[in-house]
Amino acid sequence: MTSRSPIHPRTFVQVIVAFGVVLVTAALIAQLRAAKPHETPAFLVEGAEDADDPGAEIVSCERTLPGADEDASGDGSAEPTLLGRVTSSRVLECPEAFDGHLVTYIGEVIGDVLHRDDGAWVLMNDDDYALEVGPLASHGEFRGYNSGLSVWLDGDLPDLVTHPGGPDWRGDVLQVEGIIHRVDPRDGGGLTIRATDAQVLAEAVPLSHPVNRPQAIAAGLLSAAAVALVVFERAAARRR
Amino acid sequence: MILRPDVRDLRVIASSLGRVVAGVGALMVLPAAVAAGHHEWDAMSALLLSGALAVLTGRLATLLLPSRRPATWTHGMVTIGLSWLVAPVFAGLPLFLAGHADGFLDGYFEALSGLTTTGLTLVQDLDHLAVSLNLWRHLLQFVGGQSIVIVILTMFTTTSGHGGSLSLGDIRDNRITPNVSRTGRFILTVAAAFAATGVTALTIAGIAAGLGPGRALTHAGALFLTAYDTGGFSLQSTSASYYHSGAVEAIVIVLMIAGALSYGIHFELWRGNRRELLRNIETRTMGLTFLALLTVTFVGLGRSGAFTDVGPMFRQGLFTLVSAHTTSGLTLSDPRLIVTDWGLLAPAAMVAAMSVGGMASSSAGGIKAIRVGLMLKGIFQEVRRVLLPESAVVLATYHQHRRQVLRDVHIRGAATVLLLFLFTFLVGGLITLFTIPDVDFTEALFESTAAASNTGMSVGILEPSAPAVLKVVYALQMWFGRLEFMAVFALLGYAFAFVRGRT
């Protein structure tokens, strides 16, 4: 910055033009996103759609919970009583209150079924994408983050899962019955449900991914332009 | 007298920035190829469109604003400051176009979080996200993490009198080659070595945990990128707890520590100088703070009543603390449990660990062990000065590749950055308190520290429905923390010179 030269008025014009180009590009990009087609199959899971409805009788920690069932005889023969249906968000709010309780939990099996010797670990989500509206890519309706709990499916229960959820599937929705472990020693201290009973509420659904044609065309054109520019630059550099 | 930058200065910056943007665009070819392999056509077109736009913008900037003037230190700092702001504009586009980010700001935030290796996420329905877009998020951490190391080892440590007390110039890693390209090559060689061993080990552990071979390899690659670059993104919404595997956790711990180690230490270990590990002020400081905070964590977890057995307490406490201290942000249980079920002491230890962070010349964030170490040395020096006779000359030294004398300028620089970080944590916490109802200060401070230290261990305050102002504040905190204030100040100074400088 030795000799200073004032900024030429032409530069300001160039800056304004550049801003204009940015605005037009941004508007086009927003249009391309809006052009994304959606094909929404029925994802609503019967019996699991009312997670926020007071009538659904989801157990929350505002309610005074009874103490976890004690095995008075100490021989493991005591039958724990079912507390009711819980959701992941309410359990995570106050895990202490639910520790050791037998509960019902409904969720979509996600990702992988991690088979071990006498059962399998699964992640079961009970967010809106799992139980109400289906995977986001199918409808474009934003419903927040995923939310779920780790569930141990004992014995043959993992066989109920035909396909876990992922980019191409809304996975099987299971209703499990099991005991909540605030700190599960067999999972290195994680919060888990150890399910002893399960049933399939909704089977896995493959997702259709209709192509966003305007976006695909724009991508093709811009990619060709970018490649052409790079080739042109290389050729010009070689000539120099 | 402050001189106003002229058009030629702006051309130098625009040209350099253009190369960065074009580079980010070219990189999108990799996840686009993955998208093609998985038949994710929408994700592929989103990636190609964004990549092509970035390449066109970047190359046109270089073509239309040519500059033959050599870049100065100031140009470099301004370019660095702007790079971390401009690159996410393009890097966040695929997530916006694919419809997993609710608005451009969320897509931008996600990309900035990746490039600053923070790991805070605003992506919705992550568990159904296309594989290629998920890998793009992880790749951003690698690019951002390795780039910041090169930046630190070249720009931040080449002060030539410009850096002032904020710079690491006087405490630089002298043993790494002074040549930028050779330094870059060494960094990539070390990363490649860790990638080869880490991905192999994680794949085997993943298969043992119950993943299929293909899925195990995908998860291993993603876990390597996030752990080694101290990022914090994960393929599934439940982070590292998804695998229910002690072997996976152990390998991830090793990778997180490797990622938080200074490349100066890696260089010494590469040369077979293992003694450096025991003598270096950074490893000693990190070891000391880690052991102290691990004790606090165990005491806190024991008092919380959540853990009755030592085994689970050790596993959860150790993993989470390593993750916080290395500023990785991976967790073994839902991070909300840290504030709802871990009492007060353990979360406090996590906040302290995130604040200290990893080592200089690594992808880790936070205040950095070298600064904390120098501050502690400075305090001991002052105590000795008080205790000894007035005529005594008190000299403090520290070891970093060689024995070095502790000077006032070191302590001043360390104290300045430390105060700036603490101020950023506090301001972010206060803004969180004012913008989110029903949040207590502990949670607000936790979230703010997670953002500014580039840890990303969210306790659930940041969510897609959070006010835009909070997202912007956290984005700025991530940016400040990543660039350790220096490039930010250079950029602000440049803007000031542009307005008020003399021609």
XYZ file of C-alpha atoms in Angstrom:
743
model
C 0.000 0.000 0.000
C 2.659 2.488 -0.991
C 0.996 4.743 -3.570
C -2.698 5.239 -2.963
C -5.180 5.501 -5.763
C -8.786 6.492 -5.040
C -11.467 3.965 -5.860
C -12.783 4.649 -9.338
C -16.568 5.256 -9.754
C -16.575 2.347 -12.213
C -15.675 0.061 -9.331
C -18.813 1.090 -7.473
C -20.872 0.272 -10.572
C -19.163 -3.122 -10.723
C -19.955 -3.735 -7.061
C -23.621 -2.854 -7.623
C -23.777 -5.170 -10.640
C -22.161 -7.926 -8.572
C -24.774 -7.458 -5.841
C -27.497 -7.655 -8.468
C -26.082 -10.911 -9.776
C -25.937 -12.305 -6.241
C -29.563 -11.343 -5.592
C -30.808 -12.867 -8.838
C -28.805 -16.039 -8.178
C -30.211 -16.276 -4.634
C -33.760 -15.873 -5.955
C -33.183 -18.585 -8.564
C -31.757 -20.940 -5.955
C -34.790 -20.358 -3.715
C -37.031 -21.154 -6.713
C -35.121 -24.353 -7.400
C -35.572 -25.482 -3.821
C -39.274 -24.652 -3.956
C -39.583 -26.734 -7.130
C -38.684 -29.914 -5.229
C -41.559 -32.371 -5.787
C -42.973 -34.378 -2.904
C -44.851 -37.644 -2.913
C -46.237 -38.227 0.516
C -47.421 -41.728 1.329
C -49.461 -42.165 4.513
C -46.905 -42.267 7.311
C -49.149 -41.677 10.284
C -48.853 -44.585 12.704
C -52.196 -45.567 14.163
C -52.092 -45.413 17.928
C -48.891 -43.367 18.067
C -49.964 -40.074 16.580
C -51.062 -38.307 19.733
C -47.763 -37.932 21.574
C -48.593 -34.367 22.631
C -52.282 -34.979 23.270
C -53.150 -35.091 27.013
C -55.723 -37.713 26.157
C -52.967 -40.036 24.970
C -51.901 -40.392 28.598
C -48.189 -40.154 27.998
C -46.440 -40.366 31.334
C -44.456 -37.273 32.221
C -42.316 -36.439 35.223
C -44.633 -33.636 36.297
C -46.887 -36.416 37.445
C -45.730 -37.945 40.709
C -44.307 -41.253 39.716
C -44.414 -44.192 42.074
C -41.069 -45.693 43.042
C -39.628 -48.348 40.795
C -40.919 -51.797 41.575
C -38.865 -53.471 44.227
C -38.210 -57.158 44.046
C -39.197 -57.757 47.632
C -38.488 -61.433 47.635
C -35.099 -60.867 46.065
C -35.474 -63.933 43.821
C -36.549 -62.005 40.741
C -40.071 -63.363 40.869
C -41.853 -60.009 41.414
C -43.813 -58.819 38.364
C -43.270 -55.114 37.667
C -46.406 -53.128 36.893
C -46.735 -51.213 33.651
C -46.390 -47.466 34.184
C -47.790 -46.435 30.790
C -46.510 -44.998 27.537
C -43.456 -42.740 27.563
C -41.763 -40.594 24.941
C -38.030 -40.016 24.535
C -38.218 -36.285 25.201
C -40.019 -36.768 28.496
C -37.644 -39.501 29.640
C -34.625 -37.318 28.810
C -36.112 -34.431 30.787
C -36.095 -36.413 34.022
C -34.466 -39.844 33.650
C -34.299 -40.343 37.403
C -38.096 -40.424 37.658
C -38.421 -43.206 35.093
C -35.488 -45.334 36.231
C -36.437 -48.968 36.711
C -40.034 -48.579 35.522
C -41.747 -50.914 33.100
C -43.039 -48.765 30.254
C -44.448 -48.856 26.747
C -42.504 -47.027 24.053
C -43.334 -46.569 20.377
C -40.724 -45.635 17.788
C -39.266 -46.139 14.325
C -36.237 -48.406 14.120
C -33.420 -46.316 12.643
C -30.157 -47.064 10.894
C -28.987 -50.556 11.792
C -29.939 -53.551 13.865
C -26.790 -54.212 15.875
C -27.001 -57.949 16.512
C -25.227 -59.353 19.552
C -25.249 -62.808 21.101
C -28.682 -62.810 22.716
C -30.467 -59.903 21.094
C -29.785 -56.632 19.327
C -29.411 -52.922 19.957
C -31.585 -50.562 17.946
C -32.177 -46.840 17.951
C -35.901 -46.101 18.026
C -37.009 -42.572 17.158
C -40.375 -41.260 18.279
C -40.172 -37.792 16.714
C -42.733 -36.469 14.237
C -40.764 -37.817 11.255
C -41.039 -41.288 12.734
C -44.652 -41.343 13.869
C -46.602 -38.585 12.179
C -45.421 -37.021 8.960
C -42.718 -39.395 7.738
C -39.133 -38.624 6.623
C -38.506 -34.955 5.835
C -37.469 -35.526 2.219
C -40.948 -36.912 1.488
C -42.903 -33.805 2.426
C -40.593 -30.861 3.228
C -42.424 -30.048 6.428
C -39.910 -29.158 9.123
C -40.606 -30.691 12.527
C -37.277 -30.188 14.352
C -34.590 -32.649 15.355
C -34.802 -36.396 15.623
C -35.419 -37.770 19.078
C -35.191 -41.345 20.250
C -33.974 -43.897 22.752
C -31.632 -46.879 22.598
C -33.596 -50.084 22.916
C -32.306 -53.574 23.597
C -34.449 -56.130 21.790
C -34.113 -59.359 23.691
C -33.966 -62.857 22.176
C -35.859 -63.177 18.888
C -37.435 -59.704 19.020
C -34.931 -58.279 16.470
C -36.491 -60.605 13.878
C -39.539 -58.327 13.889
C -37.499 -55.642 12.131
C -37.693 -56.056 8.358
C -36.019 -52.762 7.430
C -34.602 -49.982 9.597
C -35.226 -46.371 8.619
C -32.696 -44.360 6.638
C -32.364 -42.194 3.529
C -34.473 -44.618 1.473
C -36.839 -46.081 4.058
C -39.195 -45.153 6.805
C -38.309 -48.047 9.065
C -40.560 -50.437 10.942
C -42.437 -48.817 13.801
C -42.406 -50.995 16.906
C -44.263 -50.804 20.157
C -42.032 -52.222 22.849
C -42.558 -52.986 26.489
C -39.528 -52.884 28.718
C -37.717 -51.430 31.691
C -35.985 -48.060 31.533
C -32.413 -48.040 32.756
C -31.216 -44.558 33.543
C -27.655 -45.890 33.639
C -27.498 -49.291 31.985
C -24.371 -51.120 33.186
C -24.590 -53.500 30.227
C -24.372 -50.519 27.884
C -21.521 -48.744 29.604
C -23.853 -46.369 31.428
C -26.166 -45.301 28.604
C -29.867 -44.614 29.049
C -31.732 -47.576 27.587
C -34.952 -49.501 27.468
C -34.537 -53.262 27.767
C -37.506 -54.598 25.845
C -38.977 -57.949 26.705
C -41.974 -57.684 24.417
C -42.555 -55.978 21.078
C -45.015 -55.759 18.235
C -44.946 -54.105 14.835
C -47.317 -51.150 14.606
C -46.363 -50.161 11.061
C -44.177 -51.937 8.570
C -41.249 -50.300 6.831
C -42.102 -48.124 3.803
C -39.678 -47.481 0.921
C -39.340 -43.807 0.068
C -39.734 -42.532 -3.446
C -37.385 -39.734 -4.358
C -38.931 -37.856 -7.266
C -36.260 -35.916 -9.139
C -36.285 -32.132 -8.947
C -36.021 -31.570 -12.705
C -35.394 -27.802 -12.725
C -32.595 -28.323 -10.190
C -31.116 -31.173 -12.225
C -31.165 -29.065 -15.407
C -29.584 -26.087 -13.606
C -26.923 -28.367 -12.119
C -26.129 -29.777 -15.567
C -25.862 -26.368 -17.188
C -23.767 -24.833 -14.429
C -21.472 -27.861 -14.243
C -20.888 -27.655 -17.991
C -20.158 -23.932 -17.673
C -17.739 -24.513 -14.793
C -15.879 -27.250 -16.667
C -15.742 -25.049 -19.791
C -14.318 -22.157 -17.785
C -11.625 -24.298 -16.212
C -10.714 -25.820 -19.616
C -10.608 -22.345 -21.165
C -8.366 -21.078 -18.390
C -5.993 -24.004 -18.772
C -5.824 -23.528 -22.536
C -5.200 -19.787 -22.127
C -2.460 -20.458 -19.582
C -0.810 -22.954 -21.948
C -0.881 -20.415 -24.808
C 0.832 -17.869 -22.568
C -1.343 6.968 10.002
C -3.748 4.329 8.703
C -3.727 4.002 4.940
C -6.920 3.281 3.057
C -6.708 0.085 0.997
C -7.125 0.711 -2.704
C -8.542 -1.336 -5.557
C -5.301 -3.238 -6.020
C -5.444 -4.433 -2.405
C -9.034 -5.562 -2.879
C -8.041 -7.405 -6.045
C -5.352 -9.332 -4.166
C -7.879 -10.366 -1.528
C -10.668 -11.164 -4.028
C -8.278 -13.249 -6.091
C -7.125 -15.309 -3.097
C -10.673 -15.663 -1.833
C -11.736 -16.824 -5.295
C -9.247 -19.669 -5.124
C -10.604 -20.763 -1.744
C -14.222 -20.696 -2.984
C -13.328 -22.576 -6.175
C -11.479 -25.177 -4.088
C -14.540 -25.762 -1.889
C -16.652 -26.098 -5.038
C -14.289 -28.604 -6.632
C -14.398 -30.694 -3.458
C -18.139 -31.235 -3.869
C -17.373 -33.625 -6.718
C -16.457 -36.265 -4.108
C -19.840 -36.422 -2.313
C -21.559 -36.011 -5.695
C -19.834 -39.228 -6.823
C -21.029 -40.937 -3.626
C -24.540 -39.657 -4.376
C -24.376 -41.202 -7.836
C -23.284 -44.509 -6.291
C -26.269 -44.465 -3.920
C -28.736 -43.252 -6.591
C -29.346 -40.085 -4.566
C -30.109 -37.986 -7.631
C -31.494 -34.943 -5.864
C -28.545 -34.811 -3.510
C -26.223 -35.203 -6.501
C -27.807 -32.325 -8.407
C -27.747 -30.156 -5.261
C -24.054 -30.879 -4.788
C -23.170 -30.376 -8.450
C -25.143 -27.149 -8.677
C -23.541 -25.736 -5.529
C -20.086 -26.908 -6.558
C -20.380 -25.476 -10.052
C -21.620 -22.178 -8.671
C -18.660 -22.023 -6.297
C -16.150 -22.883 -9.049
C -17.660 -20.308 -11.420
C -17.732 -17.602 -8.737
C -14.239 -18.345 -7.563
C -12.628 -18.606 -10.991
C -14.469 -15.556 -12.329
C -13.299 -13.539 -9.300
C -9.727 -14.563 -10.071
C -10.146 -13.892 -13.805
C -11.973 -10.573 -13.575
C -9.904 -9.232 -10.709
C -6.386 -10.288 -11.655
C -3.575 -9.189 -9.430
C 0.154 -9.507 -9.846
C 0.888 -7.737 -6.620
C 2.385 -10.104 -4.022
C 0.096 -10.759 -1.086
C 1.212 -9.182 2.175
C 0.645 -10.526 5.690
C -2.373 -8.227 6.057
C -3.868 -9.462 2.785
C -3.393 -13.015 4.033
C -5.075 -12.371 7.359
C -8.026 -10.603 5.754
C -8.398 -13.457 3.262
C -8.350 -16.012 6.089
C -10.933 -14.058 8.057
C -13.185 -13.833 5.009
C -12.606 -17.426 3.853
C -14.328 -18.908 6.898
C -17.259 -16.558 6.286
C -17.611 -16.853 2.507
C -16.922 -20.578 1.982
C -19.998 -21.655 4.021
C -22.212 -19.618 1.670
C -21.499 -22.229 -1.002
C -20.798 -25.198 1.270
C -24.182 -24.858 2.956
C -26.131 -24.684 -0.311
C -26.497 -28.465 -0.858
C -28.219 -28.903 2.515
C -30.477 -25.952 1.770
C -31.365 -27.228 -1.701
C -31.933 -30.782 -0.460
C -34.482 -29.446 2.031
C -32.837 -30.550 5.279
C -31.998 -27.006 6.392
C -34.947 -24.773 7.178
C -33.754 -21.678 5.353
C -30.442 -20.441 4.054
C -29.218 -19.351 7.506
C -29.497 -22.905 8.826
C -27.577 -24.295 5.836
C -24.919 -21.610 6.252
C -24.690 -22.325 9.991
C -24.247 -26.042 9.350
C -21.411 -25.466 6.878
C -19.723 -22.922 9.139
C -20.050 -25.357 12.032
C -18.334 -28.022 9.918
C -15.564 -25.774 8.627
C -14.820 -24.461 12.116
C -14.890 -28.096 13.396
C -17.549 -27.151 15.926
C -20.212 -29.767 15.271
C -23.305 -27.823 16.332
C -26.016 -28.861 13.928
C -29.227 -27.381 12.572
C -29.899 -30.161 10.066
C -33.363 -31.627 10.547
C -34.251 -35.291 10.298
C -30.580 -36.242 10.239
C -31.469 -39.934 10.566
C -33.085 -39.890 7.098
C -30.478 -37.636 5.468
C -28.888 -38.808 2.203
C -25.547 -40.567 2.726
C -23.743 -38.219 0.316
C -24.934 -35.067 2.105
C -24.001 -36.556 5.447
C -20.510 -37.321 4.145
C -20.272 -33.746 2.826
C -20.915 -32.464 6.363
C -18.122 -34.678 7.643
C -15.757 -33.741 4.842
C -16.187 -30.065 5.736
C -14.730 -30.830 9.160
C -11.648 -32.372 7.581
C -11.159 -29.440 5.202
C -11.700 -26.865 7.937
C -9.637 -28.752 10.499
C -6.595 -29.339 8.317
C -6.779 -25.856 6.789
C -6.717 -24.118 10.157
C -3.605 -26.097 11.098
C -1.834 -24.876 7.963
C -3.054 -21.339 8.630
C -1.787 -21.449 12.222
C 1.559 -22.888 11.187
C 2.077 -20.331 8.451
C 0.167 -17.085 8.909
C -0.425 -16.982 12.667
C 3.154 -17.901 13.445
C 4.798 -15.676 10.840
C 4.279 -12.430 12.633
C 7.041 -10.213 11.288
C 5.913 -7.780 13.931
C 2.288 -7.817 12.770
C 0.769 -10.251 15.176
C 1.292 -8.370 18.372
C 0.591 -10.197 21.573
C -2.337 -12.169 20.151
C -0.136 -14.096 17.790
C 1.476 -17.437 18.441
C 4.552 -16.054 16.697
C 6.835 -16.075 19.682
C 5.758 -19.517 20.775
C 5.712 -21.165 17.403
C 6.496 -24.757 16.630
C 9.986 -24.183 15.301
C 10.567 -27.807 14.437
C 7.949 -27.970 11.684
C 9.346 -27.126 8.309
C 9.111 -23.403 7.521
C 8.037 -24.125 3.943
C 4.252 -23.999 3.492
C 3.992 -26.779 0.933
C 6.282 -29.101 2.915
C 4.334 -28.336 6.068
C 1.108 -29.099 4.211
C 2.571 -32.339 2.909
C 3.666 -33.401 6.384
C 0.212 -32.631 7.809
C -1.510 -34.642 5.113
C 0.944 -37.524 5.553
C 0.187 -37.714 9.275
C -3.556 -37.443 8.588
C -3.314 -40.196 5.957
C -1.468 -42.486 8.384
C -4.126 -41.967 11.043
C -6.864 -42.368 8.418
C -5.505 -45.709 7.246
C -5.134 -47.171 10.731
C -8.180 -45.430 12.219
C -10.608 -46.373 9.471
C -9.378 -49.968 9.413
C -9.688 -50.330 13.184
C -13.097 -48.638 13.254
C -14.375 -50.821 10.410
C -13.378 -53.973 12.277
C -14.885 -52.639 15.511
C -18.042 -51.612 13.628
C -18.480 -55.092 12.160
C -17.959 -56.588 15.623
C -20.604 -54.169 16.929
C -23.134 -55.515 14.428
C -22.806 -53.264 11.368
C -22.620 -54.783 7.907
C -19.220 -54.392 6.154
C -20.386 -51.572 3.863
C -22.126 -49.679 6.635
C -19.151 -50.269 8.931
C -16.805 -48.695 6.381
C -19.096 -45.678 5.902
C -19.413 -45.161 9.650
C -15.677 -45.669 10.130
C -14.856 -42.999 7.542
C -17.283 -40.543 9.087
C -16.107 -41.272 12.626
C -12.489 -40.793 11.591
C -13.232 -37.422 9.977
C -15.170 -36.199 12.982
C -12.837 -37.535 15.695
C -9.462 -36.753 14.137
C -10.555 -33.260 13.154
C -12.201 -32.724 16.539
C -15.423 -31.914 14.710
C -18.452 -33.468 16.390
C -20.868 -34.182 13.554
C -22.206 -37.719 13.468
C -24.005 -39.871 10.926
C -26.826 -40.619 13.356
C -28.584 -38.326 15.793
C -27.313 -40.224 18.833
C -23.614 -39.555 18.168
C -21.138 -42.193 19.431
C -23.718 -43.887 21.654
C -25.253 -45.326 18.477
C -22.698 -48.150 18.372
C -22.965 -49.542 21.933
C -19.363 -50.627 21.550
C -16.463 -50.154 23.932
C -14.000 -50.891 21.111
C -15.422 -48.103 18.916
C -15.283 -45.722 21.870
C -11.659 -46.606 22.647
C -10.542 -46.031 19.037
C -12.463 -42.763 18.877
C -10.776 -41.607 22.098
C -7.343 -42.280 20.559
C -8.303 -40.374 17.385
C -9.702 -37.421 19.328
C -6.486 -37.147 21.341
C -4.393 -37.460 18.172
C -6.444 -34.685 16.606
C -5.960 -32.395 19.582
C -2.179 -32.923 19.629
C -0.079 -30.201 18.098
C 1.518 -31.089 14.767
C 4.780 -30.051 16.397
C 4.352 -32.994 18.770
C 3.373 -35.253 15.862
C 6.568 -34.140 14.113
C 8.705 -35.016 17.135
C 7.007 -38.391 17.521
C 7.446 -38.969 13.783
C 11.178 -38.416 14.321
C 11.192 -40.856 17.237
C 11.635 -38.198 19.922
C 9.169 -39.589 22.480
C 10.679 -37.621 25.359
C 9.147 -34.478 23.883
C 5.730 -35.845 24.803
C 6.670 -35.827 28.483
C 8.553 -32.542 28.525
C 6.442 -30.340 26.282
C 4.521 -27.629 28.112
C 1.381 -28.317 26.080
C 1.217 -32.044 26.798
C 2.007 -31.385 30.460
C -0.706 -28.730 30.715
C -3.276 -30.886 28.939
C -2.347 -33.862 31.088
C -2.633 -31.799 34.249
C -5.960 -30.150 33.390
C -7.332 -33.455 32.153
C -6.469 -35.339 35.334
C -7.805 -32.539 37.523
C -11.052 -32.289 35.569
C -11.434 -36.076 35.392
C -11.286 -36.160 39.192
C -13.913 -33.408 39.388
C -16.062 -35.273 36.849
C -15.931 -38.537 38.809
C -16.683 -36.785 42.079
C -19.563 -34.938 40.399
C -20.978 -38.081 38.799
C -20.671 -39.945 42.086
C -22.528 -37.188 43.938
C -25.230 -36.920 41.265
C -26.649 -40.291 42.252
C -27.010 -41.341 38.623
C -24.130 -43.816 38.739
C -23.965 -46.569 41.303
C -21.295 -48.656 39.554
C -17.759 -47.478 38.870
C -17.528 -49.083 35.397
C -20.298 -47.106 33.658
C -19.260 -43.936 35.477
C -15.678 -44.352 34.264
C -16.756 -45.075 30.664
C -19.208 -42.178 30.394
C -17.069 -39.701 32.323
C -13.825 -40.519 30.513
C -15.285 -40.428 26.998
C -17.258 -37.230 27.538
C -14.348 -35.441 29.171
C -11.893 -36.450 26.429
C -14.458 -35.258 23.899
C -14.912 -31.930 25.707
C -11.188 -31.362 26.313
C -10.251 -32.119 22.722
C -13.266 -29.994 21.638
C -14.621 -32.872 19.558
C -18.139 -32.837 20.946
C -19.000 -36.511 20.401
C -21.085 -37.960 23.223
C -21.975 -41.354 24.652
C -25.433 -40.319 25.776
C -27.857 -37.563 24.880
C -26.042 -34.319 25.838
C -29.251 -33.115 27.512
C -28.540 -35.696 30.203
C -25.370 -33.816 31.121
C -27.480 -30.998 32.521
C -30.547 -32.987 33.574
C -28.880 -35.989 35.216
C -25.217 -35.302 35.948
C -25.555 -32.844 38.820
C -23.576 -29.604 38.830
C -19.913 -30.536 39.216
C -19.589 -32.768 36.155
C -21.140 -30.211 33.740
C -18.863 -27.554 35.287
C -15.863 -29.777 34.560
C -17.064 -30.142 30.962
C -17.334 -26.360 30.567
C -13.813 -25.956 31.962
C -12.472 -28.673 29.655
C -14.127 -27.114 26.595
C -12.691 -23.725 27.566
C -9.113 -25.000 27.828
C -9.424 -27.032 24.621
C -6.561 -28.738 22.810
C -3.132 -27.703 21.614
C -2.006 -24.952 19.295
C -1.249 -26.162 15.740
C -4.077 -28.664 15.900
C -7.686 -28.623 14.767
C -8.871 -28.368 18.379
C -10.471 -25.175 19.601
C -10.644 -23.437 22.951
C -8.120 -21.174 24.669
C -5.369 -23.746 23.970
C -3.096 -25.606 26.363
C -0.029 -23.495 25.522
C -1.715 -20.305 26.732
C -3.050 -21.914 29.884
C 0.395 -23.417 30.533
C 2.136 -20.083 30.072
C -0.371 -18.377 32.346
C 0.208 -20.982 35.063
C 3.976 -20.599 34.657
C 3.541 -16.839 34.912
C 1.568 -17.173 38.145
C 4.219 -19.447 39.675
C 6.895 -16.991 38.574
C 5.081 -14.171 40.379
C 4.679 -16.265 43.535
C 8.404 -17.040 43.523
C 9.191 -13.385 42.972
C 7.195 -12.515 46.092
C 8.859 -15.182 48.193
C 12.466 -14.554 47.135
C 14.611 -11.549 48.141
C 14.086 -8.381 46.131
C 17.506 -8.637 44.538
C 16.853 -12.155 43.222
C 16.443 -12.563 39.484
C 13.481 -14.843 38.860
C 13.660 -16.612 35.557
C 10.977 -19.010 34.395
C 11.450 -21.386 31.497
C 9.274 -23.800 29.611
C 9.944 -26.601 27.193
C 8.526 -26.612 23.718
C 10.883 -28.527 21.443
C 13.672 -26.744 23.344
C 14.065 -24.937 26.610
C 12.725 -21.402 26.267
C 12.649 -18.406 28.557
C 9.216 -17.196 29.586
C 8.898 -13.521 28.697
C 6.320 -10.930 29.652
C 5.121 -10.738 26.053
C 4.170 -14.433 26.197
C 2.137 -13.982 29.356
C 0.513 -10.816 28.032
C -0.489 -12.534 24.788
C -1.817 -15.594 26.590
C -3.757 -13.465 29.071
C -5.268 -11.324 26.305
C -6.577 -14.292 24.338
C -7.770 -15.988 27.520
C -9.736 -12.896 28.508
C -11.164 -12.526 25.007
C -12.366 -16.137 25.108
C -13.893 -15.743 28.575
C -15.604 -12.540 27.438
C -16.992 -14.344 24.367
C -18.276 -17.263 26.483
C -19.958 -14.833 28.877
C -21.528 -12.578 26.251
C -22.847 -15.605 24.345
C -24.292 -16.974 27.572
C -26.004 -13.693 28.399
C -27.475 -13.365 24.900
C -28.740 -16.952 25.206
C -30.409 -16.041 28.498
C -32.122 -13.041 26.942
C -33.293 -14.797 23.780
C -34.447 -18.178 25.100
C -37.051 -18.354 27.858
C -36.780 -20.850 30.719
C -33.058 -21.414 30.378
C -30.822 -21.120 33.418
C -27.383 -19.564 33.261
C -25.545 -22.883 33.651
C -27.146 -24.238 30.502
C -26.695 -20.939 28.647
C -22.997 -20.807 29.546
C -22.562 -24.467 28.571
C -24.078 -23.867 25.130
C -22.172 -20.627 24.559
C -18.859 -22.236 25.552
C -19.615 -25.200 23.283
C -19.981 -22.785 20.364
C -17.044 -20.448 21.023
C -14.614 -23.246 21.895
C -15.638 -25.095 18.705
C -16.767 -28.115 20.708
C -20.409 -28.297 19.681
C -21.606 -30.360 22.649
C -25.110 -28.934 22.663
C -27.412 -29.368 25.652
C -30.422 -28.675 23.457
C -30.700 -24.884 23.537
C -29.695 -24.430 19.923
C -32.391 -25.931 17.754
C -33.863 -25.087 14.374
C -36.670 -23.088 15.983
C -34.230 -20.901 17.946
C -34.324 -17.182 17.121
C -32.208 -16.162 14.134
C -30.284 -13.732 16.320
C -29.075 -16.607 18.512
C -27.961 -18.583 15.465
C -26.026 -15.543 14.224
C -24.420 -15.038 17.646
C -23.323 -18.682 17.830
C -22.057 -18.495 14.244
C -19.951 -15.459 15.161
C -18.695 -17.228 18.272
C -17.637 -20.238 16.203
C -15.843 -17.898 13.793
C -14.110 -15.912 16.562
C -13.047 -19.077 18.336
C -11.750 -20.787 15.220
C -9.606 -17.865 14.135
C -8.552 -17.089 17.702
C -9.578 -13.455 17.247
C -6.480 -12.466 15.279
C -7.797 -12.759 11.731
C -11.078 -11.270 12.919
C -9.305 -8.218 14.301
C -7.241 -7.936 11.115
C -10.452 -7.987 9.096
C -12.148 -5.411 11.305
C -9.036 -3.238 11.157
C -9.050 -3.468 7.406
C -12.698 -2.468 7.263
C -11.916 0.481 9.533
C -9.012 1.503 7.306
C -11.306 1.293 4.304
C -13.712 3.781 5.874
C -11.438 6.052 7.870
C -7.983 5.554 6.381
C -6.147 8.165 4.383
C -5.479 7.869 0.703
